[in-house]
Short mmCIF file of C-alpha atoms and ligand atoms in Angstrom, two decimals:
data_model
loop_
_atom_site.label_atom_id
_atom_site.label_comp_id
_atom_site.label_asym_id
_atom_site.label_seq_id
_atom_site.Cartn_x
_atom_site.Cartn_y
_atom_site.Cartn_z
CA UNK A 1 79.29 75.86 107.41
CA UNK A 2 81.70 78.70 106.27
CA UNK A 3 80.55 78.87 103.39
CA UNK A 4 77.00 79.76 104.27
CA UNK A 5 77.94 81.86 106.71
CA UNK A 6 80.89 83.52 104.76
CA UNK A 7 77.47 84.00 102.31
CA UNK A 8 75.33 85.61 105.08
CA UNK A 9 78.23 88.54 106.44
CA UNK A 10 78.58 89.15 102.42
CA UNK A 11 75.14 89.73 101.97
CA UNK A 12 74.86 92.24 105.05
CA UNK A 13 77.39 94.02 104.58
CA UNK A 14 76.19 94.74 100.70
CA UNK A 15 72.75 96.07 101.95
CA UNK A 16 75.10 98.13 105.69
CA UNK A 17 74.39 101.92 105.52
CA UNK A 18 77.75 101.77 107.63
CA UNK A 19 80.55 99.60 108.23
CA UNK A 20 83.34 99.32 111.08
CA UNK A 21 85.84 97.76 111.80
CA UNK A 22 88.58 97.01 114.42
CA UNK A 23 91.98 95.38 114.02
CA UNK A 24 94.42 93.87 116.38
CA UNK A 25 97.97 92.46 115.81
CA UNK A 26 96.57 89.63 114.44
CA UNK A 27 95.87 91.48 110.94
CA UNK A 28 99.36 91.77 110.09
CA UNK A 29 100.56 88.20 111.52
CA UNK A 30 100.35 87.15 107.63
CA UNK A 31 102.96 89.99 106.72
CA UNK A 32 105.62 88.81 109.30
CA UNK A 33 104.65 91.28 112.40
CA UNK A 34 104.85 89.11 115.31
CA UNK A 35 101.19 89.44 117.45
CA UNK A 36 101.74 90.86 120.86
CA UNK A 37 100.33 87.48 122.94
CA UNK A 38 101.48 85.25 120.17
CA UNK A 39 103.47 82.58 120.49
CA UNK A 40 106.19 84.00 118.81
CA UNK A 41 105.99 86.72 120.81
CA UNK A 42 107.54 89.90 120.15
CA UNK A 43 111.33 90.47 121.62
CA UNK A 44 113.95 88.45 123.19
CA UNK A 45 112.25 87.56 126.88
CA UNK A 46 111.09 90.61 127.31
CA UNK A 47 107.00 91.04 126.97
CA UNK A 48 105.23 94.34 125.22
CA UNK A 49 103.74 95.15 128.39
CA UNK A 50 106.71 95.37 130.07
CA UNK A 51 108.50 97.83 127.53
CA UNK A 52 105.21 99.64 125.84
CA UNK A 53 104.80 101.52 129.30
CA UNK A 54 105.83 104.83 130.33
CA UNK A 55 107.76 103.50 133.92
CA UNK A 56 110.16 101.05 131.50
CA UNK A 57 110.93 104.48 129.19
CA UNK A 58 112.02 106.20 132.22
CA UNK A 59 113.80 102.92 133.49
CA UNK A 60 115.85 102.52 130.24
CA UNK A 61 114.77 104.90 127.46
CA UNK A 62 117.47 103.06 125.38
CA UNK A 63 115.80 99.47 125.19
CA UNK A 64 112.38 100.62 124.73
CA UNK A 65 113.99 102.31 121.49
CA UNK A 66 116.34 99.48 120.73
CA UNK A 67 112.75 97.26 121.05
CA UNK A 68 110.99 100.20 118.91
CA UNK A 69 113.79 100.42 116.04
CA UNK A 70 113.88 96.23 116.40
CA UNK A 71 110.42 96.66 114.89
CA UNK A 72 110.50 99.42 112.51
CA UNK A 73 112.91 97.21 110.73
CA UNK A 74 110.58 94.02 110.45
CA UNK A 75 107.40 96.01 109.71
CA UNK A 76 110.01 98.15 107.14
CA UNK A 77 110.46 94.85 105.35
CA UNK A 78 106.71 93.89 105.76
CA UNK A 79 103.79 94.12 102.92
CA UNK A 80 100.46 94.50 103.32
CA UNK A 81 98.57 91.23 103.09
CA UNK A 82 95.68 89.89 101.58
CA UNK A 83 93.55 90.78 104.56
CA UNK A 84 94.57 94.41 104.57
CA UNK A 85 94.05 94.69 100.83
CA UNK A 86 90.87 93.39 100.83
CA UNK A 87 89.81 95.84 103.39
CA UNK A 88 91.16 98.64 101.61
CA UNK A 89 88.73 97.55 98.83
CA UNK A 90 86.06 97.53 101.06
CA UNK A 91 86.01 100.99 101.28
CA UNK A 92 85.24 101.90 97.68
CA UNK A 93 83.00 98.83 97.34
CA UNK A 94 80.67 99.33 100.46
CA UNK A 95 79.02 102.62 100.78
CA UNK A 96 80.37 103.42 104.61
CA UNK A 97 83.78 101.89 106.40
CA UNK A 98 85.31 103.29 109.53
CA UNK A 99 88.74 101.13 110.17
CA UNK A 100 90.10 101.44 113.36
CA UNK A 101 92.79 99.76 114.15
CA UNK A 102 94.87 99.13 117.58
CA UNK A 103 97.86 98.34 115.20
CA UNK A 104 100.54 101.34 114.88
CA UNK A 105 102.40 99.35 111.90
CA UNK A 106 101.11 101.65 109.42
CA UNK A 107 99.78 98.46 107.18
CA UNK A 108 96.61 99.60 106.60
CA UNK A 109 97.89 103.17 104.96
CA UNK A 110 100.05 101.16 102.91
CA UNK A 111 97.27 98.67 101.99
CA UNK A 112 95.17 102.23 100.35
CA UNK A 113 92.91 102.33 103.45
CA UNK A 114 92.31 106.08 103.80
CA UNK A 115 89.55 106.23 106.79
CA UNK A 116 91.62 105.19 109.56
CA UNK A 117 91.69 105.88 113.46
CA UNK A 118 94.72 105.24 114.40
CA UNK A 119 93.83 104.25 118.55
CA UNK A 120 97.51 103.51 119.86
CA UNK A 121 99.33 105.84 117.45
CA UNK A 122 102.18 105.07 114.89
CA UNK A 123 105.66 103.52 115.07
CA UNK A 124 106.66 105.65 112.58
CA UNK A 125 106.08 108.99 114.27
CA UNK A 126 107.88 110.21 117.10
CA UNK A 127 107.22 112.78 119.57
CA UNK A 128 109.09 114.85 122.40
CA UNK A 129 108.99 112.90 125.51
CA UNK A 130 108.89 116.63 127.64
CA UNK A 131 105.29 117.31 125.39
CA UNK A 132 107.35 120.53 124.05
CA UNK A 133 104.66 119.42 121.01
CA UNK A 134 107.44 118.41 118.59
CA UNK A 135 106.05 115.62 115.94
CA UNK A 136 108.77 113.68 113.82
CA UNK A 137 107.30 111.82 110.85
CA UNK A 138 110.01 108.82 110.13
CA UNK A 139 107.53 106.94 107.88
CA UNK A 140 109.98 104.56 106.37
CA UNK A 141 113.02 105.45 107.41
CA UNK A 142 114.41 101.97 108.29
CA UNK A 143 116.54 101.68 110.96
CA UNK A 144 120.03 99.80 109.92
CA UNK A 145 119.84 96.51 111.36
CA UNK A 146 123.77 96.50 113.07
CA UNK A 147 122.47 99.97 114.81
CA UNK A 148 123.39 98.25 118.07
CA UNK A 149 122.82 99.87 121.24
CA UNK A 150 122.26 103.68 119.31
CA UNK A 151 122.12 106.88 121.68
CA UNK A 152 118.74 108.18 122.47
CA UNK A 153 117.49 110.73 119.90
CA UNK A 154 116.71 113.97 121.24
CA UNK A 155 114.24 117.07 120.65
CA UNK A 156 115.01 120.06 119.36
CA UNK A 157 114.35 121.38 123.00
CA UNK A 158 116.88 119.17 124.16
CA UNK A 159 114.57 116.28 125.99
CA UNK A 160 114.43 113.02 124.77
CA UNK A 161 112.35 111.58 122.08
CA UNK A 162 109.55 108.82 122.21
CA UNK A 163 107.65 106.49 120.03
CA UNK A 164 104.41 108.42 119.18
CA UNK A 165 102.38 105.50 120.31
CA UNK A 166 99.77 104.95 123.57
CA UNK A 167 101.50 103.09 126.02
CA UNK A 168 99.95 100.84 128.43
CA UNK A 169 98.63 103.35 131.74
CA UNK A 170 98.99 106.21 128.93
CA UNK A 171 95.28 107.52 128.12
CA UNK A 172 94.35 107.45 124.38
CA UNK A 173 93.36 110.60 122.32
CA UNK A 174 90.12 111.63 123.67
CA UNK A 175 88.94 113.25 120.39
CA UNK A 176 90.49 109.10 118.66
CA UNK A 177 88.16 107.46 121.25
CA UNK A 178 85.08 109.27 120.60
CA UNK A 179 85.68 108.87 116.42
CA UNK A 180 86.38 105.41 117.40
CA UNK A 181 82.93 104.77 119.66
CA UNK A 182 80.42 106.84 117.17
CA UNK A 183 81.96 104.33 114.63
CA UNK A 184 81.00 101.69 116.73
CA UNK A 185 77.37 102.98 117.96
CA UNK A 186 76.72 103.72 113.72
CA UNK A 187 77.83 100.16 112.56
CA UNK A 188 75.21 98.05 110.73
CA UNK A 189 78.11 95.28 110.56
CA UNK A 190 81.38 95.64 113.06
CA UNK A 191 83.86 93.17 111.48
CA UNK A 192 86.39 92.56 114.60
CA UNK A 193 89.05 91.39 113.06
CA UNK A 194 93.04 89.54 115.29
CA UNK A 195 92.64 90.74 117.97
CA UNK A 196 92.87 89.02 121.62
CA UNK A 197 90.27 91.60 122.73
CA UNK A 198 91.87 92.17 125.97
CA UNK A 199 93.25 95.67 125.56
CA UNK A 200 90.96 98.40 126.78
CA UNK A 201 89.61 100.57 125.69
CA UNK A 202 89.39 99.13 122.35
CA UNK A 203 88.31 95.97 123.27
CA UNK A 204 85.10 97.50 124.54
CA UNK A 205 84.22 98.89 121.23
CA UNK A 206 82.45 95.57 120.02
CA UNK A 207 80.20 95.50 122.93
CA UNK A 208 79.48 98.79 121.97
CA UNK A 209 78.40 98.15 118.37
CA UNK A 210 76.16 95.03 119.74
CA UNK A 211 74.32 97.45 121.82
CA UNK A 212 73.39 99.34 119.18
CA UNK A 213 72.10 96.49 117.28
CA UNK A 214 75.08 95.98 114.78
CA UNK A 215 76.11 92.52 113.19
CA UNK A 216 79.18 91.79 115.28
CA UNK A 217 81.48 89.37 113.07
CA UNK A 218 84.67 87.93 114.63
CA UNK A 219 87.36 87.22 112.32
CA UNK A 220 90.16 84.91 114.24
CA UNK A 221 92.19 81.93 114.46
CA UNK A 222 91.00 81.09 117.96
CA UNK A 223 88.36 81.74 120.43
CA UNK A 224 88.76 85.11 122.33
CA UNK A 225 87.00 86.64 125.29
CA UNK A 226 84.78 88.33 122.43
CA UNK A 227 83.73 84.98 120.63
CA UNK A 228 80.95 84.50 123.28
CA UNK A 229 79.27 87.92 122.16
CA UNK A 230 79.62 88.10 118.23
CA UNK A 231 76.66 87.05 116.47
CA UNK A 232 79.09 85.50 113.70
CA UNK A 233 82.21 84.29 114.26
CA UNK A 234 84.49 83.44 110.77
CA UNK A 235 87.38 80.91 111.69
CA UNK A 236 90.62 81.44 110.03
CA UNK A 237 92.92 83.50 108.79
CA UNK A 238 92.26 87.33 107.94
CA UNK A 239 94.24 86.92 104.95
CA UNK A 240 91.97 84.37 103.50
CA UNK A 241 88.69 85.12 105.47
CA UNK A 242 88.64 88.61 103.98
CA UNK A 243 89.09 88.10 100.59
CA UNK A 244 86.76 85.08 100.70
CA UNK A 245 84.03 87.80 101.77
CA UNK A 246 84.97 90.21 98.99
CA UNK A 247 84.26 87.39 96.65
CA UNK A 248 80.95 87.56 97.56
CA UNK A 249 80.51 90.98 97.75
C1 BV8 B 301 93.96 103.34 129.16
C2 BV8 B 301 100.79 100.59 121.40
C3 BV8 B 301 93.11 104.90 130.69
C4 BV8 B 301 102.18 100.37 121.85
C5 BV8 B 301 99.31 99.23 122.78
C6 BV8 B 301 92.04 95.98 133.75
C7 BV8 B 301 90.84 95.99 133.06
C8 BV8 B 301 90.64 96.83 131.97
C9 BV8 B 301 91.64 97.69 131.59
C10 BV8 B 301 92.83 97.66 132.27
C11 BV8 B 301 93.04 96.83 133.35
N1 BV8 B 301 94.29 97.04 133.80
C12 BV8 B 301 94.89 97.99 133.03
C13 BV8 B 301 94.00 98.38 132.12
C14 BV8 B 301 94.19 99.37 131.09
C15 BV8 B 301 95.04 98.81 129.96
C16 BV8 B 301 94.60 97.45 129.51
O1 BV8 B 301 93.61 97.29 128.82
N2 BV8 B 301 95.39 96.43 129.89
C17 BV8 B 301 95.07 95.09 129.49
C18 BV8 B 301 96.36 94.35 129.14
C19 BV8 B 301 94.29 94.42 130.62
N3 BV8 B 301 94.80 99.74 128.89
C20 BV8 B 301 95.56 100.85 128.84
O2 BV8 B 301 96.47 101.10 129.60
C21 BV8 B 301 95.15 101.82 127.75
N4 BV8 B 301 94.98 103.10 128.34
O3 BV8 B 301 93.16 102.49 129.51
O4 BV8 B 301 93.92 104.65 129.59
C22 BV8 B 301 93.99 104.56 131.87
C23 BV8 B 301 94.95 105.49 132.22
C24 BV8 B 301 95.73 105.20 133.35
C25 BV8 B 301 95.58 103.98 134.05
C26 BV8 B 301 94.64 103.04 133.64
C27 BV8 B 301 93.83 103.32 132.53
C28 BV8 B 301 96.24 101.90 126.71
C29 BV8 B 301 96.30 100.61 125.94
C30 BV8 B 301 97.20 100.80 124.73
C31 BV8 B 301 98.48 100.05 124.93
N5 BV8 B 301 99.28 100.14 123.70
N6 BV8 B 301 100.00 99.39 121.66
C32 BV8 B 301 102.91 99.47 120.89
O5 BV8 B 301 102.29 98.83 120.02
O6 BV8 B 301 104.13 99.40 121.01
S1 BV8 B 301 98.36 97.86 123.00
C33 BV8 B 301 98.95 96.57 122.09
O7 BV8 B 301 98.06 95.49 122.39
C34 BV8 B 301 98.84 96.76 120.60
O8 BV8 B 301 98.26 97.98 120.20
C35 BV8 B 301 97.93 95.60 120.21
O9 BV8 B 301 97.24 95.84 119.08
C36 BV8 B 301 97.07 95.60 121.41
C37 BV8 B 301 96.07 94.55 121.60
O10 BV8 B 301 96.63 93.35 121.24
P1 BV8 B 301 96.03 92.67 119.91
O11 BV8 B 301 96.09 93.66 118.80
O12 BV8 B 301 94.70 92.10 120.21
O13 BV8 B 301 97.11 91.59 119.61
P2 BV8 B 301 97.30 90.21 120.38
O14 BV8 B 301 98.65 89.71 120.05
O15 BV8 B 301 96.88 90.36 121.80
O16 BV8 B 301 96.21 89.26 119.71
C38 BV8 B 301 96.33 88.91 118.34
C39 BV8 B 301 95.06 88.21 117.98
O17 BV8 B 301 95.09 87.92 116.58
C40 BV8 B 301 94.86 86.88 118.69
O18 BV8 B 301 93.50 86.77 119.11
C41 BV8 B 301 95.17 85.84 117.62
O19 BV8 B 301 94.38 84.67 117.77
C42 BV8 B 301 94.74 86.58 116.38
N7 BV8 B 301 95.43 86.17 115.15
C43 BV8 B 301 96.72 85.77 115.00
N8 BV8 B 301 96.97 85.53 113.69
C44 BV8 B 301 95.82 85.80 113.01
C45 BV8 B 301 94.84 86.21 113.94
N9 BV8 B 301 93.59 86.56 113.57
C46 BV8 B 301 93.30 86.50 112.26
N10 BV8 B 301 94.18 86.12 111.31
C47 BV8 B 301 95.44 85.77 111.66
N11 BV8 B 301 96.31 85.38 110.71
ZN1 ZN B 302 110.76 118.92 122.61
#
């Protein structure tokens, strides 16, 4: 059954004018990143929606970065994995792939994807929480792990700085959103690809796609509240689902 079907997304996606794709945490499970609704889940008791929000910044600007730094330094010691690889491949060996990605690890960059739309932003980049417009690239820059409970940093202007990433109640890029939906509305195939497809806006992107008459391929290790509306839906790992399709390419 895989097989053939593994066969059939292969041989549409050779003959797609244009290719999209959305990932979720689930991508990167295979290079150590905990999911956010995993079992493993992703800090101490704590839950991502109650620290990725703007009220629990406010709150205690110091956990949310303790939480932040926490996992710069396990996506710091994290590789790209087969499943981001492969996809970076896709993009020389198809003629059109749009990859966006809900993910702010910065795994698909490293993985030599180059069309990206980054929807939630980038763990790596921080911003001034006052909107004084100050961007601070720390790409890299791995946090020590015995950095404890470290101060705040602050802006140049003197307020404090954030993770550039979208919190939950925070609106998304505008200009991100619209990339992200003409990529969905142009798709021949839309490869959806770990995620839990509960987050919005993103998770309304596949719908989208369908719409317009795209393939809509679901690439997960579980049923999700998408599975009902893909037309294909590939069972197992993105690490070895993805390079199972290149094969076949
Ligand atoms: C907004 C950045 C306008 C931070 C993140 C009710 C209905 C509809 C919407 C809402 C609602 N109530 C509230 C909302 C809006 C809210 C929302 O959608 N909430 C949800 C929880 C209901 N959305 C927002 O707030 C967005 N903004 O809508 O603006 C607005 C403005 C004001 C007020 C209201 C609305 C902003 C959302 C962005 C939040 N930021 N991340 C950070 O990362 O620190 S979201 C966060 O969740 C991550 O980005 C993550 O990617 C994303 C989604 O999770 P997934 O990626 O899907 O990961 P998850 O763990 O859930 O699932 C993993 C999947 O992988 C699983 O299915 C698993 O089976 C699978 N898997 C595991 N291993 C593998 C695998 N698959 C393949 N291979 C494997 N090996
Ligand atoms: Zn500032």
């Amino acid at each position: 059954m895989l097989d053939n079907q593994l066969d059939g997304v292969a041989a549409r996606l050779r003959t797609a004018r244009a290719v999209s794709v959305l990932t979720g945490a689930g991508i990167s499970a295979e290079s150590g990143v905990p999911t956010f609704r995993g079992k493993d889940g992703l800090w101490r008791n704590y839950s991502a929606t109650d620290l990725a929000t703007p009220e629990a910044f406010a709150r205690a600007p110091q956990l949310v970065w303790e939480w932040y730094r926490w996992r710069r330094r396990l996506i710091g010691q994290a590789s790209p994995n087969a499943g981001h690889l492969a996809l970076s491949r896709f993009e020389r060996s198809l003629t059109h792939v749009e990859l966006v990605t809900q993910n702010v690890d910065g795994l698909h960059q490293r993985a030599g994807s180059r069309n990206i739309v980054e929807l939630h932003g980038n763990i790596w980049r921080a911003r001034c929480a006052e909107g004084c417009g100050a961007v601070i690239d720390e790409a890299g820059v791995v946090p020590p792990a015995d950095a404890g409970r470290v101060a705040v940093p602050l802006c140049a202007c003197g307020a404090r700085l954030r993770p550039d990433v979208v919190w939950f109640g925070e609106s998304l890029d505008p200009a991100l959103v619209d990339r992200a939906a003409r990529a969905a509305r142009g798709a021949d195939v839309f490869l959806v690809i770990g995620t839990s497809a509960l987050v919005y806006p993103a998770a309304g992107l596949p719908s989208v796609a369908s719409r317009e008459g795209a393939l809509v391929v679901e690439i997960n290790i579980e049923d999700t509240p998408l599975t009902s509306l893909a037309d294909v839906t590939l069972r197992g790992p993105a690490a070895v689902i993805l390079p199972a399709i290149e094969a076949r390419l």
